[in-house]
Amino acid sequence: MLYTPEMVSRLQKLRSRLYAEFGIRIRLADPELLDILSALVPRTRDPISKNTIGELLSLAGRESAEKKSLEAITEITYRGHKIPSIDEQQNPAPGAKKHVYRGRVFYK
């Protein structure tokens, strides 16, 4: 793949961060470099690395795996019961209080 100078500068910024966090060395000659980086987006805890990888993938014309996986989720299984995603839940009744239990939002 041919990298633009802007992409190379972003890869240079990522080299030390990804080596410190995952022990992965970035080589421009690696043909699967962008696939590896898109797989690292959900695993990294560094917000600067996430943003830089996202910018790099957008310059390359690709989406990250995190965006694809979030779009694919329509329902979640919790203890054997299918729960609709937050977007599909009905609007709460007026005056209902918002509660969060185990990461799920519900209204009482």
Backbone as JSON Lines, residues from 0, in Angstrom:
{"i":0,"aa":"M","n":[0.83,-1.18,0.0],"ca":[0.0,0.0,0.0],"c":[0.87,1.24,0.0]}
{"i":1,"aa":"L","n":[0.45,2.24,-0.7],"ca":[1.16,3.51,-0.72],"c":[0.6,4.42,0.36]}
{"i":2,"aa":"Y","n":[1.49,4.9,1.2],"ca":[1.09,5.78,2.29],"c":[1.38,7.22,1.92]}
{"i":3,"aa":"T","n":[0.47,8.12,2.26],"ca":[0.69,9.55,2.06],"c":[1.59,10.05,3.19]}
{"i":4,"aa":"P","n":[2.22,11.2,3.03],"ca":[3.06,11.72,4.11],"c":[2.29,11.95,5.41]}
{"i":5,"aa":"E","n":[1.02,12.31,5.29],"ca":[0.19,12.52,6.48],"c":[-0.03,11.19,7.23]}
{"i":6,"aa":"M","n":[-0.23,10.12,6.48],"ca":[-0.42,8.81,7.09],"c":[0.87,8.33,7.76]}
{"i":7,"aa":"V","n":[2.01,8.6,7.13],"ca":[3.3,8.19,7.7],"c":[3.57,8.92,9.01]}
{"i":8,"aa":"S","n":[3.22,10.2,9.07],"ca":[3.44,10.95,10.32],"c":[2.56,10.4,11.44]}
{"i":9,"aa":"R","n":[1.35,10.0,11.13],"ca":[0.47,9.41,12.15],"c":[0.98,8.03,12.59]}
{"i":10,"aa":"L","n":[1.51,7.26,11.66],"ca":[2.09,5.97,12.02],"c":[3.32,6.14,12.91]}
{"i":11,"aa":"Q","n":[4.1,7.18,12.67],"ca":[5.26,7.46,13.52],"c":[4.83,7.77,14.94]}
{"i":12,"aa":"K","n":[3.71,8.51,15.09],"ca":[3.19,8.82,16.42],"c":[2.71,7.56,17.13]}
{"i":13,"aa":"L","n":[2.17,6.62,16.37],"ca":[1.62,5.39,16.96],"c":[2.7,4.38,17.36]}
{"i":14,"aa":"R","n":[3.84,4.45,16.75],"ca":[4.87,3.42,16.98],"c":[5.2,3.23,18.45]}
{"i":15,"aa":"S","n":[5.55,4.28,19.13],"ca":[5.97,4.14,20.53],"c":[4.79,3.82,21.44]}
{"i":16,"aa":"R","n":[3.61,4.37,21.14],"ca":[2.44,4.12,21.98],"c":[2.0,2.66,21.92]}
{"i":17,"aa":"L","n":[1.93,2.11,20.71],"ca":[1.48,0.72,20.57],"c":[2.53,-0.27,21.06]}
{"i":18,"aa":"Y","n":[3.81,0.09,20.93],"ca":[4.85,-0.79,21.46],"c":[4.79,-0.82,22.98]}
{"i":19,"aa":"A","n":[4.55,0.34,23.6],"ca":[4.48,0.4,25.06],"c":[3.26,-0.35,25.59]}
{"i":20,"aa":"E","n":[2.15,-0.28,24.89],"ca":[0.91,-0.9,25.39],"c":[0.79,-2.38,25.04]}
{"i":21,"aa":"F","n":[1.13,-2.75,23.8],"ca":[0.92,-4.12,23.34],"c":[2.21,-4.88,23.01]}
{"i":22,"aa":"G","n":[3.33,-4.17,22.87],"ca":[4.56,-4.83,22.46],"c":[4.6,-5.13,20.97]}
{"i":23,"aa":"I","n":[3.81,-4.4,20.2],"ca":[3.73,-4.61,18.75],"c":[4.58,-3.57,18.05]}
{"i":24,"aa":"R","n":[5.4,-4.03,17.13],"ca":[6.21,-3.12,16.32],"c":[5.49,-2.84,15.0]}
{"i":25,"aa":"I","n":[5.4,-1.57,14.65],"ca":[4.75,-1.17,13.41],"c":[5.8,-1.07,12.32]}
{"i":26,"aa":"R","n":[5.55,-1.79,11.22],"ca":[6.43,-1.73,10.06],"c":[5.6,-1.33,8.86]}
{"i":27,"aa":"L","n":[6.05,-0.35,8.12],"ca":[5.31,0.13,6.96],"c":[5.27,-0.91,5.84]}
{"i":28,"aa":"A","n":[6.19,-1.83,5.83],"ca":[6.22,-2.84,4.78],"c":[5.2,-3.95,5.02]}
{"i":29,"aa":"D","n":[4.59,-3.99,6.18],"ca":[3.62,-5.03,6.5],"c":[2.33,-4.8,5.7]}
{"i":30,"aa":"P","n":[1.92,-5.75,4.85],"ca":[0.73,-5.54,4.02],"c":[-0.57,-5.56,4.83]}
{"i":31,"aa":"E","n":[-0.56,-6.16,6.03],"ca":[-1.77,-6.24,6.85],"c":[-1.77,-5.21,7.97]}
{"i":32,"aa":"L","n":[-1.01,-4.15,7.84],"ca":[-0.86,-3.17,8.92],"c":[-2.19,-2.52,9.28]}
{"i":33,"aa":"L","n":[-2.97,-2.11,8.3],"ca":[-4.23,-1.44,8.59],"c":[-5.25,-2.39,9.22]}
{"i":34,"aa":"D","n":[-5.22,-3.65,8.85],"ca":[-6.1,-4.64,9.48],"c":[-5.73,-4.84,10.94]}
{"i":35,"aa":"I","n":[-4.45,-4.89,11.22],"ca":[-3.98,-5.05,12.59],"c":[-4.38,-3.85,13.43]}
{"i":36,"aa":"L","n":[-4.2,-2.65,12.88],"ca":[-4.56,-1.44,13.62],"c":[-6.06,-1.35,13.88]}
{"i":37,"aa":"S","n":[-6.87,-1.75,12.91],"ca":[-8.32,-1.68,13.13],"c":[-8.76,-2.7,14.17]}
{"i":38,"aa":"A","n":[-8.03,-3.8,14.32],"ca":[-8.35,-4.78,15.36],"c":[-7.91,-4.3,16.74]}
{"i":39,"aa":"L","n":[-6.93,-3.39,16.8],"ca":[-6.43,-2.9,18.08],"c":[-7.29,-1.77,18.66]}
{"i":40,"aa":"V","n":[-8.12,-1.15,17.86],"ca":[-8.93,-0.02,18.34],"c":[-9.78,-0.39,19.55]}
{"i":41,"aa":"P","n":[-10.53,-1.49,19.53],"ca":[-11.34,-1.8,20.72],"c":[-10.52,-2.22,21.94]}
{"i":42,"aa":"R","n":[-9.3,-2.72,21.74],"ca":[-8.48,-3.21,22.84],"c":[-7.68,-2.12,23.55]}
{"i":43,"aa":"T","n":[-7.35,-1.05,22.87],"ca":[-6.49,-0.03,23.46],"c":[-7.26,0.81,24.47]}
{"i":44,"aa":"R","n":[-6.54,1.23,25.5],"ca":[-7.13,2.08,26.52],"c":[-6.7,3.54,26.36]}
{"i":45,"aa":"D","n":[-5.79,3.78,25.46],"ca":[-5.25,5.11,25.24],"c":[-6.14,5.87,24.26]}
{"i":46,"aa":"P","n":[-6.77,6.97,24.69],"ca":[-7.66,7.7,23.77],"c":[-6.91,8.36,22.61]}
{"i":47,"aa":"I","n":[-5.65,8.73,22.82],"ca":[-4.88,9.34,21.74],"c":[-4.61,8.31,20.65]}
{"i":48,"aa":"S","n":[-4.3,7.08,21.06],"ca":[-4.08,6.01,20.08],"c":[-5.36,5.71,19.31]}
{"i":49,"aa":"K","n":[-6.49,5.68,20.02],"ca":[-7.77,5.42,19.35],"c":[-8.06,6.48,18.3]}
{"i":50,"aa":"N","n":[-7.88,7.75,18.66],"ca":[-8.14,8.84,17.72],"c":[-7.18,8.8,16.54]}
{"i":51,"aa":"T","n":[-5.92,8.54,16.81],"ca":[-4.93,8.51,15.74],"c":[-5.19,7.36,14.78]}
{"i":52,"aa":"I","n":[-5.54,6.2,15.32],"ca":[-5.85,5.06,14.45],"c":[-7.1,5.35,13.63]}
{"i":53,"aa":"G","n":[-8.1,5.97,14.26],"ca":[-9.32,6.34,13.54],"c":[-9.04,7.31,12.4]}
{"i":54,"aa":"E","n":[-8.19,8.31,12.66],"ca":[-7.82,9.26,11.61],"c":[-7.05,8.55,10.49]}
{"i":55,"aa":"L","n":[-6.16,7.66,10.87],"ca":[-5.37,6.92,9.89],"c":[-6.26,6.06,9.0]}
{"i":56,"aa":"L","n":[-7.21,5.36,9.61],"ca":[-8.12,4.52,8.83],"c":[-9.04,5.35,7.94]}
{"i":57,"aa":"S","n":[-9.44,6.52,8.41],"ca":[-10.28,7.37,7.56],"c":[-9.48,7.92,6.38]}
{"i":58,"aa":"L","n":[-8.2,8.19,6.6],"ca":[-7.35,8.63,5.48],"c":[-7.17,7.51,4.47]}
{"i":59,"aa":"A","n":[-7.17,6.26,4.96],"ca":[-7.01,5.12,4.07],"c":[-8.34,4.71,3.43]}
{"i":60,"aa":"G","n":[-9.45,5.29,3.91],"ca":[-10.76,4.97,3.36],"c":[-11.38,3.72,3.95]}
{"i":61,"aa":"R","n":[-11.05,3.42,5.2],"ca":[-11.59,2.24,5.87],"c":[-12.29,2.67,7.16]}
{"i":62,"aa":"E","n":[-13.14,1.76,7.67],"ca":[-13.77,1.98,8.97],"c":[-13.09,1.08,9.99]}
{"i":63,"aa":"S","n":[-13.14,1.5,11.25],"ca":[-12.56,0.67,12.29],"c":[-13.5,-0.46,12.65]}
{"i":64,"aa":"A","n":[-12.95,-1.49,13.24],"ca":[-13.76,-2.65,13.64],"c":[-14.73,-2.26,14.74]}
{"i":65,"aa":"E","n":[-14.36,-1.27,15.56],"ca":[-15.23,-0.84,16.65],"c":[-16.52,-0.24,16.12]}
{"i":66,"aa":"K","n":[-16.43,0.59,15.07],"ca":[-17.64,1.19,14.49],"c":[-18.52,0.12,13.86]}
{"i":67,"aa":"K","n":[-17.91,-0.83,13.17],"ca":[-18.68,-1.89,12.54],"c":[-19.39,-2.74,13.58]}
{"i":68,"aa":"S","n":[-18.7,-3.05,14.67],"ca":[-19.31,-3.92,15.68],"c":[-20.42,-3.2,16.42]}
{"i":69,"aa":"L","n":[-20.29,-1.91,16.68],"ca":[-21.35,-1.17,17.36],"c":[-22.59,-1.04,16.48]}
{"i":70,"aa":"E","n":[-22.4,-0.91,15.17],"ca":[-23.54,-0.82,14.28],"c":[-24.26,-2.16,14.15]}
{"i":71,"aa":"A","n":[-23.54,-3.25,14.32],"ca":[-24.12,-4.57,14.14],"c":[-24.97,-5.02,15.33]}
{"i":72,"aa":"I","n":[-24.76,-4.4,16.5],"ca":[-25.5,-4.82,17.7],"c":[-26.92,-4.29,17.63]}
{"i":73,"aa":"T","n":[-27.9,-5.19,17.66],"ca":[-29.3,-4.78,17.71],"c":[-29.96,-5.26,18.99]}
{"i":74,"aa":"E","n":[-29.5,-6.37,19.53],"ca":[-30.01,-6.83,20.8],"c":[-28.91,-7.54,21.57]}
{"i":75,"aa":"I","n":[-29.07,-7.52,22.89],"ca":[-28.06,-8.07,23.78],"c":[-28.7,-9.22,24.54]}
{"i":76,"aa":"T","n":[-27.96,-10.28,24.79],"ca":[-28.45,-11.39,25.59],"c":[-27.88,-11.25,26.99]}
{"i":77,"aa":"Y","n":[-28.76,-11.19,27.97],"ca":[-28.35,-11.08,29.37],"c":[-29.03,-12.17,30.16]}
{"i":78,"aa":"R","n":[-28.26,-13.09,30.7],"ca":[-28.76,-14.23,31.47],"c":[-29.83,-15.01,30.73]}
{"i":79,"aa":"G","n":[-29.61,-15.21,29.43],"ca":[-30.52,-16.01,28.64],"c":[-31.71,-15.26,28.08]}
{"i":80,"aa":"H","n":[-31.87,-13.99,28.43],"ca":[-32.99,-13.2,27.93],"c":[-32.48,-12.18,26.93]}
{"i":81,"aa":"K","n":[-33.19,-12.04,25.83],"ca":[-32.8,-11.05,24.82],"c":[-33.34,-9.69,25.23]}
{"i":82,"aa":"I","n":[-32.44,-8.71,25.28],"ca":[-32.79,-7.35,25.66],"c":[-32.54,-6.45,24.46]}
{"i":83,"aa":"P","n":[-33.51,-5.61,24.06],"ca":[-33.26,-4.72,22.92],"c":[-32.2,-3.68,23.28]}
{"i":84,"aa":"S","n":[-31.53,-3.18,22.25],"ca":[-30.5,-2.16,22.5],"c":[-31.16,-0.87,22.98]}
{"i":85,"aa":"I","n":[-30.36,0.03,23.47],"ca":[-30.87,1.27,24.06],"c":[-31.65,2.08,23.03]}
{"i":86,"aa":"D","n":[-31.23,2.05,21.77],"ca":[-31.92,2.82,20.74],"c":[-33.33,2.3,20.49]}
{"i":87,"aa":"E","n":[-33.54,0.99,20.7],"ca":[-34.83,0.4,20.4],"c":[-35.81,0.46,21.57]}
{"i":88,"aa":"Q","n":[-35.33,0.83,22.76],"ca":[-36.23,0.88,23.9],"c":[-37.26,1.97,23.71]}
{"i":89,"aa":"Q","n":[-38.42,1.77,24.32],"ca":[-39.48,2.74,24.19],"c":[-39.15,3.98,25.0]}
{"i":90,"aa":"N","n":[-39.77,5.09,24.62],"ca":[-39.57,6.33,25.36],"c":[-40.2,6.19,26.73]}
{"i":91,"aa":"P","n":[-39.57,6.75,27.75],"ca":[-40.11,6.61,29.1],"c":[-41.39,7.44,29.28]}
{"i":92,"aa":"A","n":[-42.15,7.03,30.27],"ca":[-43.36,7.78,30.6],"c":[-42.97,9.11,31.22]}
{"i":93,"aa":"P","n":[-43.8,10.14,31.05],"ca":[-43.46,11.44,31.65],"c":[-43.38,11.33,33.16]}
{"i":94,"aa":"G","n":[-42.38,11.89,33.74],"ca":[-42.2,11.88,35.19],"c":[-41.46,10.65,35.69]}
{"i":95,"aa":"A","n":[-41.06,9.75,34.82],"ca":[-40.34,8.55,35.25],"c":[-38.9,8.9,35.58]}
{"i":96,"aa":"K","n":[-38.38,8.26,36.62],"ca":[-37.0,8.5,37.03],"c":[-36.07,7.53,36.31]}
{"i":97,"aa":"K","n":[-34.92,8.04,35.93],"ca":[-33.93,7.24,35.21],"c":[-33.05,6.51,36.22]}
{"i":98,"aa":"H","n":[-32.88,5.19,36.04],"ca":[-32.01,4.37,36.88],"c":[-31.06,3.59,35.99]}
{"i":99,"aa":"V","n":[-29.87,3.34,36.54],"ca":[-28.88,2.53,35.83],"c":[-28.53,1.36,36.73]}
{"i":100,"aa":"Y","n":[-28.68,0.15,36.2],"ca":[-28.35,-1.05,36.95],"c":[-27.52,-1.96,36.04]}
{"i":101,"aa":"R","n":[-26.29,-2.25,36.47],"ca":[-25.38,-3.08,35.7],"c":[-25.17,-2.58,34.29]}
{"i":102,"aa":"G","n":[-25.08,-1.28,34.14],"ca":[-24.8,-0.68,32.86],"c":[-25.99,-0.51,31.95]}
{"i":103,"aa":"R","n":[-27.17,-0.91,32.41],"ca":[-28.4,-0.78,31.6],"c":[-29.24,0.35,32.17]}
{"i":104,"aa":"V","n":[-29.84,1.13,31.31],"ca":[-30.71,2.23,31.71],"c":[-32.14,1.75,31.71]}
{"i":105,"aa":"F","n":[-32.86,2.06,32.79],"ca":[-34.29,1.77,32.81],"c":[-35.0,2.88,33.57]}
{"i":106,"aa":"Y","n":[-36.29,2.98,33.39],"ca":[-37.09,4.05,33.99],"c":[-38.11,3.46,34.94]}
{"i":107,"aa":"K","n":[-38.29,4.08,36.12],"ca":[-39.29,3.66,37.1],"c":[-40.33,4.73,37.25]}
